[in-house]
Every structure is written in C-alpha cells, then in structure tokens.
Amino acid sequence: MRKVLVIAVREFQASVRTKAFIITLVAMPVMMGGSIAVQLLLKDKEDISSRGIAIIDQTGELHGAIETAANKRNTEDIFAKAEERNGVQIKGAQIKPAFEIKTLDPPADAVDELKFELSEQIRNKELFAFAIIEPSVIDGAGQLYYYSNSPTYRALPTWLRTTVNDTVREIRFDREGIDPSVVAKASEEVRRQDRDLVTKDASGAIVEGRTTNRAASFAIPFGLMMLMFMVVMVGASPLVNSVLEEKMQRIAEVLLGSVPPFQLMLGKLIGTVGVSLTISTVYLAGAYAAVAYAGYASLFPTHLLWWFLLYQCLAVFMFGSLFIAVGAACSDMKESQSMLMPVMLVVVSPMFVWMAVLKAPSATFAVIVSLIPPATPTLMLMRQSIPPGVPTWQPLLGVVLVALTTLLFVFVAGRIFRVGMLMQGKGAKFGEMLRWALRG
Amino acid sequence: MNVIELQNVTKSFGDFRAVDDLSLAVPEGCVYGFIGPNGSGKTTTLRMIMRIYHPDPGAGSIRVLGEDDYGAAHDRIGYLPEERGLYKKMKVREILAFYAELKGVRNTKAAADEWLERMGLSDWADKKVETLSKGMSQKIQFISAVIAKPDLVILDEPFSGLDPVNLNVLRDAVLDLRRQGTSIIFSTHDMGVAEQMCDYVFMIFQGRKVLDGTLADIKDQYASDTIRVKIDGDNGKLGNLGGVESVMDFGQLQELRVKPETDTQELLAALMQRGRVEHFELARPSLHDIFVRIAGPEARVAIEESVKQEALHA
C-alpha cells in the first residue's frame, strides 16, 4: 500500500505542477464566463446600418400608421438610454438600426413584375426587404407577406408584424365602435408569482414559501452537472497521456520491476482522484464565494456536497480506469485519439439527455437513465438538486451500481494494463484487448 | 546459496518460443554475464527474473533470493532495463527519490546526493531529466537501479552507448558493488567487457542455453580443439592431416580445428614431416571467437540443416 501512495503522490504532483493544469484550471471558467461576456458585449454591437423596406399596402389604410410607428422608433427607440453627466443630458448612442419605410402604391395590375423588380433591388442591395399587405387583412382573412434574402434577421419582420397587428386591431375596434382605452383596461394581464412550498419553523409557526428563484432552480442542477463533467474531463483524461508516456519512454518496465501492475494502476487512479478533488475544491469554493457575494448563499446546495464528492471519486475511478486501458493498449498518441472516441462517447452520453431529465426529473425515463452507471454521477446528482429531490433509495442504488461497474472496469483495465504496458511497436486490436481482459 | 535459480523455464509469445527449457543457477556475490545475439531471449529471461513476465504455465520454476512468490524480494532487486525509462519532466533528484521510495528507502536525499557526487553529476541534481545527455541519463538510470542498496542487481546492457570514460566510471561502480557483496547480472554485447568483469558467463542462443560456466571452464572446453601453426614448407593441404576437421588460413598463420581426442603430439609429428615447424600453439579462443562459433553464420546454417533434417524425419 505504501508503494501505491508513492505512485499516487508522484502522479498528483506531475499533473498539478504543470503549467497546463494551472492554465486549464483558470481557462475553463474564463472560457465559459468569456463566452457569456462576449455575447453580452455583442448584444449591443448590432449592425446599425439602416434597413430599407418597401411596403405595398393593398388595404390603403395601414401605411400611414406604419410610417408613424417607424418614425417614432427611429427617433426614440434605437438609442441607448440617455445619461445625465454633470447635469447635462447626454443622448445615448445608437444601438439598433433605423427602419426606413418606403410606401409604394399598389399597382392596378402587373403585381408580379413589381415584386420581381423589388426582389432585384434587394439582390442589388438597394433595398433590404419588401412586404405586401393583402387587402382583406382587416377582415381577418388576408396575410402579411414579408420578402427578403436575409431570413435570419428577425427584428424587422417582428416589428412589422407587431405594428401591423396593433394598427389592424385599432381599426377593428374603431369599426365596432369600441374605445381602445377600454380594451386596454379590459385586457390587463394577471401576473403570476412562483413560490416555494409553505413550511413550519421550529416554533410551529407557518412560514410562507419564498419566491421561487427561477434562475437558481435552473442554474444549480445545470452547474452541478457541468462541474462533474469538467472534473472528470480535466482530472481523469490526462491519464491516457500519462500512461502513454510511461509506455513510450519505457518507464513502465522500471516501475513494474518495483511494483505489481495492479498497484501501479491503483496508485495512478488515487493520484488522479487527488487532482480532481483539487479542481472541484477550487471551483466549488469559487462558486460559493460568487454566490455568497451576490447574497444568495442560502441557495448553495451544501446538502449535496458529500454526494458530489462521492460521485466524483467513483466517476474518476470508473472513467479513469477506461482512460488507463486506452493508454496501455495504444502505442502512440495518434492511435490513442481514435481509441478514445468510444470512451469519450460514454463520458459525454449524459449530455444528450440532461434537458429531458431537467424538465421531468421524477419521470420513469429520468429515473432509469440516472441509474445507468456512466450517467449516474451527473444525472442522479442533477435530479437530487432539483426540489423536492429523489427518494433515498435511488442515489443509494445508483452508488452501488456505479461502484460495481467501477470494480468491473478497474478489473478489466488492470488486465489490459498488465499486458499492454510492455507491448511495444503496435497497438492492440479490440479483439486482443477482449482476450486479455477475459483470460488475464 | 544461489540468488537465482531457474529450472526448465519456458516462455512463449503466441507461437514464438522466446526462452526454451532454460535452467540457470547464479551463486551469491558474483558477477554473471549474459551474452547472446539480439533477439535470443536475454531480455525475456531478465524480465522473468524481475517477475515482469511469468513463465508459461507449468513450464518451470523461478526462485529469486530464495523466494518463489512475489512481494518482498522485489525491494531487494535493482533493475536497469535495456531501454532507459525516466520521466522527462522530473528533476534528477526527484526521480531518484521516487525510484528509491518505490523500493522502500526512507531517507532518499542523502543516498541520491552521494551517488550523484560519485558519478560527477552533482550540478545536475535540480535539472530536469530532459536536459541530460544520453550518457548522463544512463548514469542516472544506473543510480536508480542501485540506490536502494539491493542484494541483487540486474543490468540489461548497462554499457551500451557509453564513451570510454563513462564506461570506466560505471564499471568501477559495478565492481565496487560486488566487493560489498552484491550479486550482479548484466547482459552485454561487448565480449571484452564480459571477459574482463565476469566470474561466470552465460550464453543464450535462440532461446536455449549454449554456454554456462566460469570463463576458464568455457575456454578449456573450446581450447583443446584449436591449434595455430606456422610451417616453413608446404602449408597447403593441411586439411588432409589425421584428425584435422578444418583449416582457416590467415596467410602467415594457419588455424587448425581438430577432432576431439586427437593426439596433438601425433599431429605435431605429422607436421614435422611436412617441413620446419616455426610455430605450434594450443590456442585458447577468446570469448568473441566462441560467440561467433556458436552464433555465427556457419552455426546458423548448421542449425537450419538439422531443423530440416528433423522435419524430414518427422
């Protein structure tokens, strides 16, 4: 056992003391936070060149209102909020494009020619889009047609639809002799507030449920799942290279002259658990600090901490032994890349179903997939973090199943490791690995 | 006591028999040299002694330091593999400490520094392994094999690729270990080194043992059949003299290989009939000669022939 520890300590130091580890440790949250920051930044960096749109209003009643709405938008809504500096009002910068309306008289005939002509203008970039409002829209029959070759730009068609609808509605009310302000008052929306369940405190007094924090109820399960995933990826996947190095540099032979192969593998796995615990400690502490700083410390799922750590250790052992088997079976980096594919698929498989599990955490589907061992550390943990949690037998059964799978994986990997470590020249074929695993 | 006892050990990889029915006994406190051509089973044998490989099931037994099974014996054996295995990113002193700790040494720093000093590598203790030259890393590898003061040291080609100065340093270190009572086995392709250093020489060829004994024994075994002569007169047709198997003509000197139990006195008398005998020597062949005689092209042809014959009869 002492030798196992010597191996574990070296493995831990070799991983943690590299620049790559520190960079990854910092880079992961920076990259994740960074992508959010970039999106926030780019939200205001819209292309603000004006969009010209030709309107053919076959009702003859709507274009005036559309032009008015566009003018109002172009003078008021497309700028950032005005700021007051030293008592002087500073107009905000333009952050959205202006919509320039060009109303065309509907032709008596040859509508198709006009449509083609306008399409050509759009192709020549003289115009951004054009729209045709059918005469019967006010009666509720016709449609609004929007033509453009930029179908992904949604702001203009959305604005146009809203504007046309608002205007049409006003005209309809007018025709029926209804005062629009009455309508506005009558269609005032009822607001909803989501609350947690009502509880009793120690003195027996009933405590009203807190306002449900929707961001937190989504972010916590997602965050826990991502963290688990990251810890396995960052912590355990370097085992492939570590084993390959020992194999290619012929260090394996020296090591195996001092330590039985199984102890060597066990040492590497324990060292890797240490690495992954380092990562999760840093991230969990960071997340707690961030949440506490924002004043939501009570939302932090401290009750799941031990579960998290248990799942994490099991996951590192389970996937780590697979990574070790891959490293031992390959003879160079290139080979290991293709060999890693199936293992990676197993590791990321929970990512394909987490959405379904998040939406219906108590459904039979969610219960079953979260009991499949490779998915248990991520999906069971996720389900536990969604109120009201899961019956205790489920995580317990999950842990037992994961532990059994881990034992199997470690056993199989140990056999592949023992043979593979001293094989030089060529990598193992799948059939050979199977034979090693079965016969030993 | 024998530190290593191999009895009828066979090891196959698939259909290939790397080691075939090998028996060997290495006495305590000696230097035992392993020779043999490339691919003849030296490394496999050494790995079996290290218990990295296991013999085929039921095919022979291995006792090392008096123990049949795994475990404690490991810590008393030092091993230098044929190809050097060092973590490139580790510092020299760290890797020595690591290998020593794996063998159960507690205070590793003092031992490491002492060895580094002795090998002239003190300045490199805090450098990374990847900055070392080939010779230096070989010396580091040697230190890592012996730092735990093992009772038995197994060195797979420790001297290959070393310059003469470093070779001397390493050789002195090996002989020093022997003086302290350590048993040493090493394999080598350098027959000169083997002759100078080994108490016993062991040769393996195509998985089988072909030589095993003290250098003197081996030479005696091959000594009586080679005679070097120089005669002033007709030196052709020496091959038709009684008892002569073959003649190798070196120009000034002829080497006769004679059948066993040939009376050399009679041969000398017969030679004197041919002319004036200027030189007559019962030659002791060098280890190099013996090696070539066993594993040279002639021997290989003979082996192939006998295999074919066997196949025909079978």
PDB file of N, CA, C and O in Angstrom, chain A residues 263-289:
ATOM      1  N   GLN A 263      -1.093  -2.536  -8.454  1.00  0.00           N
ATOM      2  CA  GLN A 263      -0.797  -1.449  -7.503  1.00  0.00           C
ATOM      3  C   GLN A 263      -0.396  -0.177  -8.245  1.00  0.00           C
ATOM      4  O   GLN A 263      -0.735   0.931  -7.835  1.00  0.00           O
ATOM      5  N   LEU A 264       0.333  -0.360  -9.345  1.00  0.00           N
ATOM      6  CA  LEU A 264       0.739   0.801 -10.144  1.00  0.00           C
ATOM      7  C   LEU A 264      -0.501   1.527 -10.659  1.00  0.00           C
ATOM      8  O   LEU A 264      -0.627   2.749 -10.547  1.00  0.00           O
ATOM      9  N   MET A 265      -1.454   0.764 -11.186  1.00  0.00           N
ATOM     10  CA  MET A 265      -2.662   1.372 -11.716  1.00  0.00           C
ATOM     11  C   MET A 265      -3.480   2.034 -10.603  1.00  0.00           C
ATOM     12  O   MET A 265      -3.979   3.145 -10.766  1.00  0.00           O
ATOM     13  N   LEU A 266      -3.560   1.338  -9.477  1.00  0.00           N
ATOM     14  CA  LEU A 266      -4.320   1.880  -8.352  1.00  0.00           C
ATOM     15  C   LEU A 266      -3.708   3.208  -7.896  1.00  0.00           C
ATOM     16  O   LEU A 266      -4.421   4.184  -7.630  1.00  0.00           O
ATOM     17  N   GLY A 267      -2.374   3.246  -7.830  1.00  0.00           N
ATOM     18  CA  GLY A 267      -1.693   4.471  -7.439  1.00  0.00           C
ATOM     19  C   GLY A 267      -2.015   5.618  -8.373  1.00  0.00           C
ATOM     20  O   GLY A 267      -2.290   6.743  -7.944  1.00  0.00           O
ATOM     21  N   LYS A 268      -2.024   5.316  -9.663  1.00  0.00           N
ATOM     22  CA  LYS A 268      -2.315   6.363 -10.640  1.00  0.00           C
ATOM     23  C   LYS A 268      -3.749   6.868 -10.471  1.00  0.00           C
ATOM     24  O   LYS A 268      -4.013   8.059 -10.558  1.00  0.00           O
ATOM     25  N   LEU A 269      -4.668   5.925 -10.210  1.00  0.00           N
ATOM     26  CA  LEU A 269      -6.069   6.327 -10.050  1.00  0.00           C
ATOM     27  C   LEU A 269      -6.233   7.191  -8.795  1.00  0.00           C
ATOM     28  O   LEU A 269      -6.944   8.204  -8.816  1.00  0.00           O
ATOM     29  N   ILE A 270      -5.566   6.805  -7.711  1.00  0.00           N
ATOM     30  CA  ILE A 270      -5.707   7.585  -6.475  1.00  0.00           C
ATOM     31  C   ILE A 270      -5.113   8.980  -6.659  1.00  0.00           C
ATOM     32  O   ILE A 270      -5.703   9.982  -6.238  1.00  0.00           O
ATOM     33  N   GLY A 271      -3.959   9.034  -7.336  1.00  0.00           N
ATOM     34  CA  GLY A 271      -3.368  10.341  -7.626  1.00  0.00           C
ATOM     35  C   GLY A 271      -4.322  11.212  -8.425  1.00  0.00           C
ATOM     36  O   GLY A 271      -4.459  12.420  -8.189  1.00  0.00           O
ATOM     37  N   THR A 272      -5.029  10.581  -9.370  1.00  0.00           N
ATOM     38  CA  THR A 272      -5.957  11.326 -10.214  1.00  0.00           C
ATOM     39  C   THR A 272      -7.174  11.800  -9.428  1.00  0.00           C
ATOM     40  O   THR A 272      -7.684  12.893  -9.675  1.00  0.00           O
ATOM     41  N   VAL A 273      -7.627  10.973  -8.485  1.00  0.00           N
ATOM     42  CA  VAL A 273      -8.722  11.422  -7.620  1.00  0.00           C
ATOM     43  C   VAL A 273      -8.274  12.688  -6.880  1.00  0.00           C
ATOM     44  O   VAL A 273      -9.029  13.661  -6.766  1.00  0.00           O
ATOM     45  N   GLY A 274      -7.022  12.683  -6.424  1.00  0.00           N
ATOM     46  CA  GLY A 274      -6.482  13.871  -5.757  1.00  0.00           C
ATOM     47  C   GLY A 274      -6.525  15.090  -6.665  1.00  0.00           C
ATOM     48  O   GLY A 274      -6.934  16.180  -6.255  1.00  0.00           O
ATOM     49  N   VAL A 275      -6.135  14.886  -7.930  1.00  0.00           N
ATOM     50  CA  VAL A 275      -6.149  16.003  -8.884  1.00  0.00           C
ATOM     51  C   VAL A 275      -7.570  16.527  -9.046  1.00  0.00           C
ATOM     52  O   VAL A 275      -7.827  17.732  -8.987  1.00  0.00           O
ATOM     53  N   SER A 276      -8.518  15.600  -9.235  1.00  0.00           N
ATOM     54  CA  SER A 276      -9.891  16.035  -9.498  1.00  0.00           C
ATOM     55  C   SER A 276     -10.492  16.703  -8.260  1.00  0.00           C
ATOM     56  O   SER A 276     -11.272  17.650  -8.383  1.00  0.00           O
ATOM     57  N   LEU A 277     -10.101  16.222  -7.060  1.00  0.00           N
ATOM     58  CA  LEU A 277     -10.597  16.882  -5.848  1.00  0.00           C
ATOM     59  C   LEU A 277     -10.040  18.298  -5.742  1.00  0.00           C
ATOM     60  O   LEU A 277     -10.730  19.219  -5.290  1.00  0.00           O
ATOM     61  N   THR A 278      -8.802  18.470  -6.185  1.00  0.00           N
ATOM     62  CA  THR A 278      -8.226  19.810  -6.195  1.00  0.00           C
ATOM     63  C   THR A 278      -9.057  20.739  -7.080  1.00  0.00           C
ATOM     64  O   THR A 278      -9.401  21.859  -6.696  1.00  0.00           O
ATOM     65  N   ILE A 279      -9.384  20.225  -8.273  1.00  0.00           N
ATOM     66  CA  ILE A 279     -10.158  21.043  -9.210  1.00  0.00           C
ATOM     67  C   ILE A 279     -11.515  21.389  -8.614  1.00  0.00           C
ATOM     68  O   ILE A 279     -11.933  22.550  -8.598  1.00  0.00           O
ATOM     69  N   SER A 280     -12.204  20.372  -8.102  1.00  0.00           N
ATOM     70  CA  SER A 280     -13.567  20.649  -7.629  1.00  0.00           C
ATOM     71  C   SER A 280     -13.545  21.547  -6.394  1.00  0.00           C
ATOM     72  O   SER A 280     -14.435  22.373  -6.220  1.00  0.00           O
ATOM     73  N   THR A 281     -12.513  21.402  -5.555  1.00  0.00           N
ATOM     74  CA  THR A 281     -12.427  22.293  -4.397  1.00  0.00           C
ATOM     75  C   THR A 281     -12.297  23.738  -4.855  1.00  0.00           C
ATOM     76  O   THR A 281     -12.991  24.635  -4.356  1.00  0.00           O
ATOM     77  N   VAL A 282     -11.416  23.963  -5.817  1.00  0.00           N
ATOM     78  CA  VAL A 282     -11.220  25.328  -6.317  1.00  0.00           C
ATOM     79  C   VAL A 282     -12.528  25.881  -6.885  1.00  0.00           C
ATOM     80  O   VAL A 282     -12.953  26.993  -6.556  1.00  0.00           O
ATOM     81  N   TYR A 283     -13.187  25.086  -7.720  1.00  0.00           N
ATOM     82  CA  TYR A 283     -14.396  25.577  -8.378  1.00  0.00           C
ATOM     83  C   TYR A 283     -15.573  25.741  -7.415  1.00  0.00           C
ATOM     84  O   TYR A 283     -16.314  26.716  -7.486  1.00  0.00           O
ATOM     85  N   LEU A 284     -15.736  24.738  -6.527  1.00  0.00           N
ATOM     86  CA  LEU A 284     -16.856  24.841  -5.585  1.00  0.00           C
ATOM     87  C   LEU A 284     -16.659  26.036  -4.661  1.00  0.00           C
ATOM     88  O   LEU A 284     -17.601  26.796  -4.410  1.00  0.00           O
ATOM     89  N   ALA A 285     -15.423  26.224  -4.179  1.00  0.00           N
ATOM     90  CA  ALA A 285     -15.159  27.373  -3.316  1.00  0.00           C
ATOM     91  C   ALA A 285     -15.391  28.665  -4.087  1.00  0.00           C
ATOM     92  O   ALA A 285     -16.000  29.612  -3.574  1.00  0.00           O
ATOM     93  N   GLY A 286     -14.945  28.678  -5.341  1.00  0.00           N
ATOM     94  CA  GLY A 286     -15.144  29.869  -6.179  1.00  0.00           C
ATOM     95  C   GLY A 286     -16.621  30.154  -6.389  1.00  0.00           C
ATOM     96  O   GLY A 286     -17.081  31.291  -6.255  1.00  0.00           O
ATOM     97  N   ALA A 287     -17.370  29.077  -6.695  1.00  0.00           N
ATOM     98  CA  ALA A 287     -18.800  29.258  -6.933  1.00  0.00           C
ATOM     99  C   ALA A 287     -19.495  29.738  -5.661  1.00  0.00           C
ATOM    100  O   ALA A 287     -20.349  30.637  -5.702  1.00  0.00           O
ATOM    101  N   TYR A 288     -19.094  29.150  -4.511  1.00  0.00           N
ATOM    102  CA  TYR A 288     -19.725  29.559  -3.250  1.00  0.00           C
ATOM    103  C   TYR A 288     -19.434  31.025  -2.969  1.00  0.00           C
ATOM    104  O   TYR A 288     -20.339  31.796  -2.610  1.00  0.00           O
ATOM    105  N   ALA A 289     -18.175  31.423  -3.184  1.00  0.00           N
ATOM    106  CA  ALA A 289     -17.801  32.819  -2.951  1.00  0.00           C
ATOM    107  C   ALA A 289     -18.627  33.743  -3.838  1.00  0.00           C
ATOM    108  O   ALA A 289     -19.150  34.762  -3.386  1.00  0.00           O
TER     109      ALA A 289
END
